[in-house]
Coordinates of C-alpha atoms and ligand atoms in Angstrom, one line a residue:
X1 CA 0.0 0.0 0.0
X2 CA 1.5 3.6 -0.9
X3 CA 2.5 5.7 2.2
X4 CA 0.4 9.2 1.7
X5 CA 1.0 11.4 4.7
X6 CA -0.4 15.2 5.5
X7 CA 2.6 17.8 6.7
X8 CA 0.5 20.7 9.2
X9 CA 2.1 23.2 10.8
X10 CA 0.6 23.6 14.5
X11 CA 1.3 27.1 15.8
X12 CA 1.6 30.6 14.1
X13 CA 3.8 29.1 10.8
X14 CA 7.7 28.6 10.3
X15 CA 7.4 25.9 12.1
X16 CA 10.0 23.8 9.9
X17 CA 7.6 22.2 7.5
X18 CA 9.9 22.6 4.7
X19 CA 13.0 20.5 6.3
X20 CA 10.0 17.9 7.2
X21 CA 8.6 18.1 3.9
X22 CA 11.9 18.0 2.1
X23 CA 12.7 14.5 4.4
X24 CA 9.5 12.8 3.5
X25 CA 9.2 13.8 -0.1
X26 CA 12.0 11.1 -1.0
X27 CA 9.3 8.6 -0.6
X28 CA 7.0 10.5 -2.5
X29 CA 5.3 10.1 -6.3
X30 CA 3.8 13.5 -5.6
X31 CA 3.8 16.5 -3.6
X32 CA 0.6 18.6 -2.9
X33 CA 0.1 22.5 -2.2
X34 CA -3.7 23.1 -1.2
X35 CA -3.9 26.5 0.1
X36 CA -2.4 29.5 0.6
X37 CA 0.2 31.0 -1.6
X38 CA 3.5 33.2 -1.6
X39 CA 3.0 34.1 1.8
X40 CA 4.5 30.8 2.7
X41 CA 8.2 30.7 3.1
X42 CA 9.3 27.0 3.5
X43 CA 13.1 26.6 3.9
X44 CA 15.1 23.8 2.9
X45 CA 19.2 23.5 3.3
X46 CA 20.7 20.3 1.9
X47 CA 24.3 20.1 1.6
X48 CA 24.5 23.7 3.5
X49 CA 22.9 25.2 0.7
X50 CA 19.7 26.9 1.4
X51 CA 16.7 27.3 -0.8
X52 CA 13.1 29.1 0.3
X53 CA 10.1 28.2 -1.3
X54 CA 6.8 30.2 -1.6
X55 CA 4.7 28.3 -4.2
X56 CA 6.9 25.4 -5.1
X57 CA 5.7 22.7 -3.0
X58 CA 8.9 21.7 -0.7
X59 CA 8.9 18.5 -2.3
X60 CA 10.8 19.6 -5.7
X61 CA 14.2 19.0 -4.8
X62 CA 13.0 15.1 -5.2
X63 CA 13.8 14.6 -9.1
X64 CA 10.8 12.4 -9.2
X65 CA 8.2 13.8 -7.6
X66 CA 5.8 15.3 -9.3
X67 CA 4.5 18.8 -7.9
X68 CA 1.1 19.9 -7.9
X69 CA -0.3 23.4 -6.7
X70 CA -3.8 22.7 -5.8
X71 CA -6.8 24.7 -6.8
X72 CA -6.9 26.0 -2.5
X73 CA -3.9 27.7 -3.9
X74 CA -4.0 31.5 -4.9
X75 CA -1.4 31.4 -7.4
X76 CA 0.4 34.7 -8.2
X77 CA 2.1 34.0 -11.6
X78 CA 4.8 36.5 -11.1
X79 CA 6.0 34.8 -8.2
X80 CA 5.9 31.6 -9.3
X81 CA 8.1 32.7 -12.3
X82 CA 10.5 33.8 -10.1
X83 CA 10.7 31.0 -8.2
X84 CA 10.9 28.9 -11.5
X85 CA 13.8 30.7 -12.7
X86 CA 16.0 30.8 -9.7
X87 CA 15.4 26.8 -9.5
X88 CA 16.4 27.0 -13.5
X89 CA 19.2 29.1 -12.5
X90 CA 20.4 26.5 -10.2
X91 CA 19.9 23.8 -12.5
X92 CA 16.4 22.1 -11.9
X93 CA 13.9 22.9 -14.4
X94 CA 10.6 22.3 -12.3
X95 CA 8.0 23.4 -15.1
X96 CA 8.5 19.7 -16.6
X97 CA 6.6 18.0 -13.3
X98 CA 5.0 21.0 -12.3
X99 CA 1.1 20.9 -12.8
X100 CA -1.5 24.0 -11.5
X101 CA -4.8 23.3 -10.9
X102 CA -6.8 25.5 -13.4
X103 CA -9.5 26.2 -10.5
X104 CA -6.7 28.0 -8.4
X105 CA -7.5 31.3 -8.2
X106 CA -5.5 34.0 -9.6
X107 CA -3.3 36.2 -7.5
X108 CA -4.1 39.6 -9.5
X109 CA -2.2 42.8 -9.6
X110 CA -5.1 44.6 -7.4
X111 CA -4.8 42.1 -4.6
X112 CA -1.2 43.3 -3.4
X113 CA -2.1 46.8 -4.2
X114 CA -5.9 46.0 -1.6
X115 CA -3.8 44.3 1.1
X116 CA -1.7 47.2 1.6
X117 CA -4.1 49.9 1.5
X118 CA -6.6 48.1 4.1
X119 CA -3.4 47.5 6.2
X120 CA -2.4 51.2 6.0
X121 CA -6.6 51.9 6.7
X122 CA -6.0 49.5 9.9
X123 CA -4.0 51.5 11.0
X124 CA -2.9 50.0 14.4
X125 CA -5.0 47.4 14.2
X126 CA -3.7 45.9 10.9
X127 CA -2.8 42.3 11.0
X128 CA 0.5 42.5 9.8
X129 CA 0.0 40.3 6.5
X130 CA 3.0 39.9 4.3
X131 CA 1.5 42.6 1.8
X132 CA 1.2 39.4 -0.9
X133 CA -2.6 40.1 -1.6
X134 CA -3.5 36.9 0.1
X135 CA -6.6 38.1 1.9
X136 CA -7.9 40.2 -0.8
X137 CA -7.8 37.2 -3.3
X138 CA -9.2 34.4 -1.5
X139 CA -12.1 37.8 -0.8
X140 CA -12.4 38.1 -3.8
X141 CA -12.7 34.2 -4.4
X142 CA -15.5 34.4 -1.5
X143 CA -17.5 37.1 -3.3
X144 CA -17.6 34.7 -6.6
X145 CA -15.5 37.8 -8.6
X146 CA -12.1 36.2 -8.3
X147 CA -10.5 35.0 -11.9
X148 CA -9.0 31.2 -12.0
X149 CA -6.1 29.6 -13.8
X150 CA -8.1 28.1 -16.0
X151 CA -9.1 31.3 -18.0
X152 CA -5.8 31.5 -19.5
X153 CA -6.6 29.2 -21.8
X154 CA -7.6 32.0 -23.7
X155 CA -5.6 35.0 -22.6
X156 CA -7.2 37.4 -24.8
X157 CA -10.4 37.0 -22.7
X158 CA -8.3 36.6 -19.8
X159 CA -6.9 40.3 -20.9
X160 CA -10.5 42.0 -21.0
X161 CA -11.7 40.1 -17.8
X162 CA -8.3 41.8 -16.0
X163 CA -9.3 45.1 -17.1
X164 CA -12.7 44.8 -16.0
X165 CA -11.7 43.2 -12.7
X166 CA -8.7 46.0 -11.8
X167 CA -11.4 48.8 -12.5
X168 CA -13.8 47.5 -10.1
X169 CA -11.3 46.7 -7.5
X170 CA -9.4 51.0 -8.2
X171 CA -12.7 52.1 -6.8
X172 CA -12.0 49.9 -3.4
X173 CA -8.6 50.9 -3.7
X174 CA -9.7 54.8 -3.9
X175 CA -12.7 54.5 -0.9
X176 CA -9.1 53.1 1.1
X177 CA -7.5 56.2 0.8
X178 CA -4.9 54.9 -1.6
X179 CA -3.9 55.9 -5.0
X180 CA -5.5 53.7 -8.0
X181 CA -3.5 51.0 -9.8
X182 CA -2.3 52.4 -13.5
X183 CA -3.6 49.0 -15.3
X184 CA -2.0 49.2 -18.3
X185 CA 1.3 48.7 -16.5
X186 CA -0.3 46.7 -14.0
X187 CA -1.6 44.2 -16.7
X188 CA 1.9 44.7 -19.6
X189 CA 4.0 43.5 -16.0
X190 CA 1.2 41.1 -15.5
X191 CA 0.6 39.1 -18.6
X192 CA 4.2 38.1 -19.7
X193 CA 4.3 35.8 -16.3
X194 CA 0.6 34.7 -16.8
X195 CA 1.3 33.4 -20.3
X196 CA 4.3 31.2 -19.4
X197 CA 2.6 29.6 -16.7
X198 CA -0.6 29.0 -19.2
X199 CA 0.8 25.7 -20.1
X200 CA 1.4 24.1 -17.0
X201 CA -2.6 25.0 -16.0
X202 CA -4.6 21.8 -16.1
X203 CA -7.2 19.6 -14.1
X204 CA -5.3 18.8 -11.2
X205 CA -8.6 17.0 -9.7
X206 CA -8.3 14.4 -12.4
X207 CA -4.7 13.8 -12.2
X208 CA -4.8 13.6 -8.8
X209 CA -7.5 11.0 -8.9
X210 CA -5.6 9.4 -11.8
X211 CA -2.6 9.1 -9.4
X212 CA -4.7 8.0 -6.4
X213 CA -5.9 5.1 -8.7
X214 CA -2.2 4.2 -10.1
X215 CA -1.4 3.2 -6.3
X216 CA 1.1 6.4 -6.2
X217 CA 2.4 8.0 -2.8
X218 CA 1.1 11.5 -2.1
X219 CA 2.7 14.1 0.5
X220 CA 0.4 17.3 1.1
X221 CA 2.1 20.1 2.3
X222 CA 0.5 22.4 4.6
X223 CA 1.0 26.2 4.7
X224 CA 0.9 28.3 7.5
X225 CA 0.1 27.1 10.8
X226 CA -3.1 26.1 13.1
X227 CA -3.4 29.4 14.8
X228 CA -3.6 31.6 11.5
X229 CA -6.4 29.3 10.1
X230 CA -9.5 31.7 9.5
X231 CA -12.0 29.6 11.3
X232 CA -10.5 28.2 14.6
X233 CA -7.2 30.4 14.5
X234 CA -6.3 33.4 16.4
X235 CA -9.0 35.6 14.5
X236 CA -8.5 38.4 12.7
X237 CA -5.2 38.0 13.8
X238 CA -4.9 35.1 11.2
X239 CA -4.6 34.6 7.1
X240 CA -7.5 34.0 4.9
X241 CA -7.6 30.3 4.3
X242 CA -7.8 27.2 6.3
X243 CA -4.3 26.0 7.3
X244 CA -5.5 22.2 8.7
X245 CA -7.2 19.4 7.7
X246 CA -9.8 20.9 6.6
X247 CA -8.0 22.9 3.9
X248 CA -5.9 20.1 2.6
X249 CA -9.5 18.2 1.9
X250 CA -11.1 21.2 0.3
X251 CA -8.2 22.5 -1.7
X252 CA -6.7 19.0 -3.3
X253 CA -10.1 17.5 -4.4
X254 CA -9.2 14.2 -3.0
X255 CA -11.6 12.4 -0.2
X256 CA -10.6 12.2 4.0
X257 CA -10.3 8.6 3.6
X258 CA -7.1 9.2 1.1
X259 CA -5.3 11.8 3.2
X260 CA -3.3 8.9 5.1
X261 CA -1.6 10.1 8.3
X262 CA -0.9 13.1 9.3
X263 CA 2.1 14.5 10.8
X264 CA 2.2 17.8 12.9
X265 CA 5.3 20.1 12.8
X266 CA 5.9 21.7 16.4
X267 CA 8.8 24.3 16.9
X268 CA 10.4 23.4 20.1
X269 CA 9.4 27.1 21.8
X270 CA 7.0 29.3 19.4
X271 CA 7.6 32.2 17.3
X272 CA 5.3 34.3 15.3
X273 CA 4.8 37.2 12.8
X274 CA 2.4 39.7 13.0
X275 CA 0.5 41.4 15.0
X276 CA -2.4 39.5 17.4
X277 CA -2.2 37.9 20.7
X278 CA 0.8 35.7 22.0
X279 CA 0.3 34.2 25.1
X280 CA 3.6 32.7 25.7
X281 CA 5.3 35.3 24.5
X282 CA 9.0 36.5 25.9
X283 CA 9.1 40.5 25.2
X284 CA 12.7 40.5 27.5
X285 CA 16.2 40.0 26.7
X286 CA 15.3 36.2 26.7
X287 CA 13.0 36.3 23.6
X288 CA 15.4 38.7 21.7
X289 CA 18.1 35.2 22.8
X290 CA 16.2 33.1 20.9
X291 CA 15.5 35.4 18.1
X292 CA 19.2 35.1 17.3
X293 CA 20.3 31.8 18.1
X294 CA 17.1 30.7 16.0
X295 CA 17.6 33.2 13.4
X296 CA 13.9 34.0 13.3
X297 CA 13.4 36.2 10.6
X298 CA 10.9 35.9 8.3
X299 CA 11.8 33.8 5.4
X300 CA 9.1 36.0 3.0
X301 CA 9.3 39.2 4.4
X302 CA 12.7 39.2 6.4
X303 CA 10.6 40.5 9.5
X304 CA 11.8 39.6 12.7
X305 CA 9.7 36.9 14.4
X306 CA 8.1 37.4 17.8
X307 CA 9.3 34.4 19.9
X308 CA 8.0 32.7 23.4
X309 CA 8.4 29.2 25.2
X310 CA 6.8 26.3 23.9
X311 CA 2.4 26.8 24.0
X312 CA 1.1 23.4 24.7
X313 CA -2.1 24.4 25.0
X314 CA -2.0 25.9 21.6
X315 CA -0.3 22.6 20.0
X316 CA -2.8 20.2 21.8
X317 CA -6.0 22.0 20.3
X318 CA -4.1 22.0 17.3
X319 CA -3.7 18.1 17.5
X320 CA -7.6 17.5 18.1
X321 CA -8.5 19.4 15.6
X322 CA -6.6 18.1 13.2
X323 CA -6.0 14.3 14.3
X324 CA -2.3 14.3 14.2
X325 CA -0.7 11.1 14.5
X326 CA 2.8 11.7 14.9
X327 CA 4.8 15.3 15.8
X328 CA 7.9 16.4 14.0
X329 CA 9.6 18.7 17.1
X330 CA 11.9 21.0 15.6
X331 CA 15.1 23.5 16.2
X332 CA 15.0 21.5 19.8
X333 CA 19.0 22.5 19.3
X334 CA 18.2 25.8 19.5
X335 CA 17.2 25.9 22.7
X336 CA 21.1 24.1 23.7
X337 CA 21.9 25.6 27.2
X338 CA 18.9 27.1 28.6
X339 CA 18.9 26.6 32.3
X340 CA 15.4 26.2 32.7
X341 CA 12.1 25.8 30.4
X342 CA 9.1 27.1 31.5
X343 CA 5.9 25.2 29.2
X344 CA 2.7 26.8 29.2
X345 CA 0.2 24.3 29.8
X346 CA -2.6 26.4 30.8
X347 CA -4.4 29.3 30.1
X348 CA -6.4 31.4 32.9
X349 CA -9.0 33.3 32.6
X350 CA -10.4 35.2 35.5
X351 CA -9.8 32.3 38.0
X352 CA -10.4 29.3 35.3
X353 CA -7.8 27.3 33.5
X354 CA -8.8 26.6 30.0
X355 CA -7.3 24.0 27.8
X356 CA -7.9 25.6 24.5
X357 CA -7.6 29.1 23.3
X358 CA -10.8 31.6 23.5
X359 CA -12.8 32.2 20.9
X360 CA -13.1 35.7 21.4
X361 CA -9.8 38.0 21.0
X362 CA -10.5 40.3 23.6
X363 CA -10.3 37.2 26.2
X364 CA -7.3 35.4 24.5
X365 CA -5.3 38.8 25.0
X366 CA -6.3 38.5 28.6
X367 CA -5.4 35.5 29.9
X368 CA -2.8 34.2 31.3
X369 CA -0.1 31.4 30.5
X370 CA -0.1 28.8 33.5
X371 CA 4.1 27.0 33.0
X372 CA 5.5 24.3 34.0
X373 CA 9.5 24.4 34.2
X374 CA 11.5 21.5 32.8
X375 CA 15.2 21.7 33.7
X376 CA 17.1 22.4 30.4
X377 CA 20.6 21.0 29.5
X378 CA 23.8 22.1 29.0
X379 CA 25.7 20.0 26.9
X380 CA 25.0 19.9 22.7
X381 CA 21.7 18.3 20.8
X382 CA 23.1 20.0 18.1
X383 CA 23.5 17.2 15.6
X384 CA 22.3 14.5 17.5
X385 CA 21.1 11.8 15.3
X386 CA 19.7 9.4 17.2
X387 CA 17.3 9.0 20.7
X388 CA 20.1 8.2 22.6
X389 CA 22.5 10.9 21.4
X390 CA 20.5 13.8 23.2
X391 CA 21.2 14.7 26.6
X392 CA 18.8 13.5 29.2
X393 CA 17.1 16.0 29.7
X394 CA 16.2 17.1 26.1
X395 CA 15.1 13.5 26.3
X396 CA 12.7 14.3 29.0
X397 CA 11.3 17.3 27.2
X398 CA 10.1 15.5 24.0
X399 CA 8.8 12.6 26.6
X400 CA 7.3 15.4 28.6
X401 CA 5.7 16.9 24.9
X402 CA 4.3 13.4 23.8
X403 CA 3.0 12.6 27.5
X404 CA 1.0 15.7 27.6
X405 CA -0.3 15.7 24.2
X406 CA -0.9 12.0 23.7
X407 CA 1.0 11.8 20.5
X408 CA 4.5 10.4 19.7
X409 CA 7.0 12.5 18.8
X410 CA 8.6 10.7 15.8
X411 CA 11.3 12.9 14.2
X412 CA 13.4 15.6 16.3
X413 CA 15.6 18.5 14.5
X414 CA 18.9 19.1 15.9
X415 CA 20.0 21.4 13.0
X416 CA 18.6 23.3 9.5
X417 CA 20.5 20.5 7.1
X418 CA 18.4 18.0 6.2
X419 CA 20.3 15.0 7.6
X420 CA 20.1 16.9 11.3
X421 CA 16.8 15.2 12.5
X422 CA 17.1 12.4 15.1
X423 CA 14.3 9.7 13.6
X424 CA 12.7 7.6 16.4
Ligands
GDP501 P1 8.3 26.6 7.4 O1 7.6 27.8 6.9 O2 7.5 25.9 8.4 O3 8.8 25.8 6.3 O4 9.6 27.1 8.3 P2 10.6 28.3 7.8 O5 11.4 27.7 6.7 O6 9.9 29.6 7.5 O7 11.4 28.5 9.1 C1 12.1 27.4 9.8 C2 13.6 27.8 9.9 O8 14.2 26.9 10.8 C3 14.3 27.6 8.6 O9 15.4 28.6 8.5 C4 14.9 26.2 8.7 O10 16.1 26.1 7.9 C5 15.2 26.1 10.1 N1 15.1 24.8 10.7 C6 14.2 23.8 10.5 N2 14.4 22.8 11.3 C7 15.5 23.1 12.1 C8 16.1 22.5 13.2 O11 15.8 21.4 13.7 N3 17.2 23.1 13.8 C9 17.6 24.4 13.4 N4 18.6 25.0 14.0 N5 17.0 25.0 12.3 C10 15.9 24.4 11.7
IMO502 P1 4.7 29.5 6.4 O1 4.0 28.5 5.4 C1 4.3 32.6 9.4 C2 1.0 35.5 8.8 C3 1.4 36.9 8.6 C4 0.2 37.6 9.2 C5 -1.0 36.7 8.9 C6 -1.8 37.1 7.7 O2 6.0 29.9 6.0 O3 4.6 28.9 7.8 P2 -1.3 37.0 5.1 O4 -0.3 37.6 4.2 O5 -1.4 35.5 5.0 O6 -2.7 37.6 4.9 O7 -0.9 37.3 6.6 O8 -0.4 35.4 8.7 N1 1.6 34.5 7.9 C7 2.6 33.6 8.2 N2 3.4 33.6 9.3 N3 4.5 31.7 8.4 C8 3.7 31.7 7.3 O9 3.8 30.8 6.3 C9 2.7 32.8 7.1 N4 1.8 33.1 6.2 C10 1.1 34.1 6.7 O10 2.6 37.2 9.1 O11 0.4 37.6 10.6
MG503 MG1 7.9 29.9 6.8

């Protein structure tokens, strides 16, 4: 029987899905995006060299995988071409086993132009998005006036539906505050990328089923992370798809009952960017410590990441919701001669201790993180490569992880390359 597995993300994203996805995908006939788009920054380093992903599913640097951006994508065609050519620069020509699902919606030259103005217009509210017109596409998706990949077929039409679509969305742009887009530079910098990516636009429902059929081995790759899923993340703190299960189902086209196991990626302390609530959050000279021993910038947008102790409370809803079976715990190196780690495994809330976040964000912002300190350990992980190999007490943090969470933690990173994971 093929092996098909699901790669989540379960806190606020940059979790280390890439390294994990990167790891699997050798055993893989094909790898699956099914939402999100060029917000996602998946990093993979093999042989110390370093390569970041935004559309590409993670998977590519497997020769013989073939790579599939699902229609719960929104596909921005300029980026993609980037990313294309720097792979082509490098030597890997990905268009031959790339295929995009012709219901993807269409990342469009307004949508950047919308995120930034209804940032600007949130003033200090705004939710710190990567400015990559995420929200306003999948909006626009919502609203039924999105365009999909599947209307390049005929790019002439495609043209006039562009035109149409950029001077509805200059009025929005206007009643924001902010100046309108000049389409016909917006759509002359547009189409060039839209037209090269025209051939690669196909029914990726039908392959996939076609696949599913032949016996082959799928690996979905998830974007993002649990708490920025629009329903049950850490709203409106969060992006504009659904970053579980649920969004793996809906944007791939296949049925639960195909989706295999799933495997949830959990940064050994948390991190995230953006604005919204944090409850574990470190604002002292300790978080700014892990922000450089980590490097935890933002691998789209360079920003630096916020960064806290590890949020069990947050990773256990995450696990529920989502049914992981096994936990990839990564950059546990990182955390290499801390005396002490303090594990939020609570949350209060006027007297009560909750085990899942609020609902409301006004009560998430208020409660507070109930710890547990594990003792930390002094000598190396870094590089550990087997159970053993890790000092004892790094041991007893992933045994103290999988006890409280009911799940086994199956692979643990001890570095960024991709033979630095200890595999249990
Ligand atoms: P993703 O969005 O979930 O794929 O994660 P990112 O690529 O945005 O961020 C994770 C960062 O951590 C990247 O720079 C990875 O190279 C790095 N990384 C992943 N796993 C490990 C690990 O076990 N140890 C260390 N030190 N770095 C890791
Ligand atoms: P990967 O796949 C971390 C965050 C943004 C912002 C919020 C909304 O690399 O884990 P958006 O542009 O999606 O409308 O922004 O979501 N965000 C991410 N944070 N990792 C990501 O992806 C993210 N994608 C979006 O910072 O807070
Ligand atoms: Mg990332």
């Amino acid at each position: 029987m093929p092996r098909n597995r699901v790669v989540l993300g379960l806190q606020w994203g940059d979790e280390g899905k890439g390294k994990v996805i990167d790891l699997l995908a050798v055993d893989a006939d094909l790898v699956v995006r099914c939402q999100g788009g060029a917000n996602a920054g998946h990093t993979v380093v093999v042989g110390g060299k370093k390569t970041v992903l935004h559309l590409l599913p993670s998977g590519i640097l497997n020769e013989n995988a073939r790579c599939i951006i699902g229609h719960g994508v929104v596909l921005d065609p300029i980026a993609l071409c980037h990313e294309m050519d720097d792979l082509l620069a490098g030597g890997s020509d990905i268009a031959k086993r790339l295929v995009v699902s012709d219901r993807a919606h269409l990342v469009l030259p307004s949508h950047p132009h919308l995120d930034k103005a209804q940032e600007l217009a949130k003033g200090a509210a705004k939710v710190g998005t990567t400015l990559r017109g995420i929200g306003p596409c999948y909006t626009d998706k919502a609203a039924r006036s999105g365009l999909r990949a599947g209307e390049l077929i005929d790019l002439k039409a495609f043209e006039a539906k562009l035109r149409a679509h950029l001077k509805a969305s200059n009025v929005i742009a206007q009643a924001l505050g902010a100046e309108a887009l000049d389409i016909d530079a917006a759509v002359a910098a547009y189409l060039p990328s839209a037209r090269r990516i025209a051939p690669l636009v196909t029914d990726s429902i039908r392959i996939l089923h076609e696949a599913m059929a032949a016996q082959k081995s799928f690996l979905f790759e998830g974007a993002q992370g649990a708490q920025l899923d629009l329903d049950v993340g850490t709203y409106p703190f969060v992006t504009s798809s659904n970053t579980g299960i649920g969004g793996i189902l809906t944007g791939s086209g296949l049925s639960h009952k195909q989706l295999g196991s799933v495997i949830g990626v959990v940064k050994a302390y948390t991190t995230r960017v953006g604005s919204g609530p944090f409850t574990a959050e470190l604002t002292d000279a300790r978080g700014e410590a892990l922000r450089q021993r980590g490097r935890e910038f933002g691998s789209t947008t360079g920003r630096p990441r916020r960064c806290g102790w590890l949020d069990l409370v947050i990773v256990g809803y995450a696990c529920r919701l989502n049914g992981v079976d096994a936990i990839a715990l990564t950059k546990l190196d990182i955390l290499d001669g801390e005396k002490e780690l303090p594990v939020c495994i609570g949350y209060r809330l006027d007297g009560e201790v909750l085990e899942g976040p609020p609902a409301r964000i006004e009560d998430l912002a208020r409660v507070e993180p109930v710890y547990q300190t594990l003792p930390g350990w002094s000598t190396p992980s870094t590089g550990a490569r087997t159970f053993a190999d890790l000092p004892k007490e790094a041991q007893d943090y992933v045994r103290f992880i999988e006890k409280r969470l009911g799940v086994p933690v199956s692979w643990i990173g001890t570095g960024a390359g991709r033979d630095e994971i200890v595999v249990r």
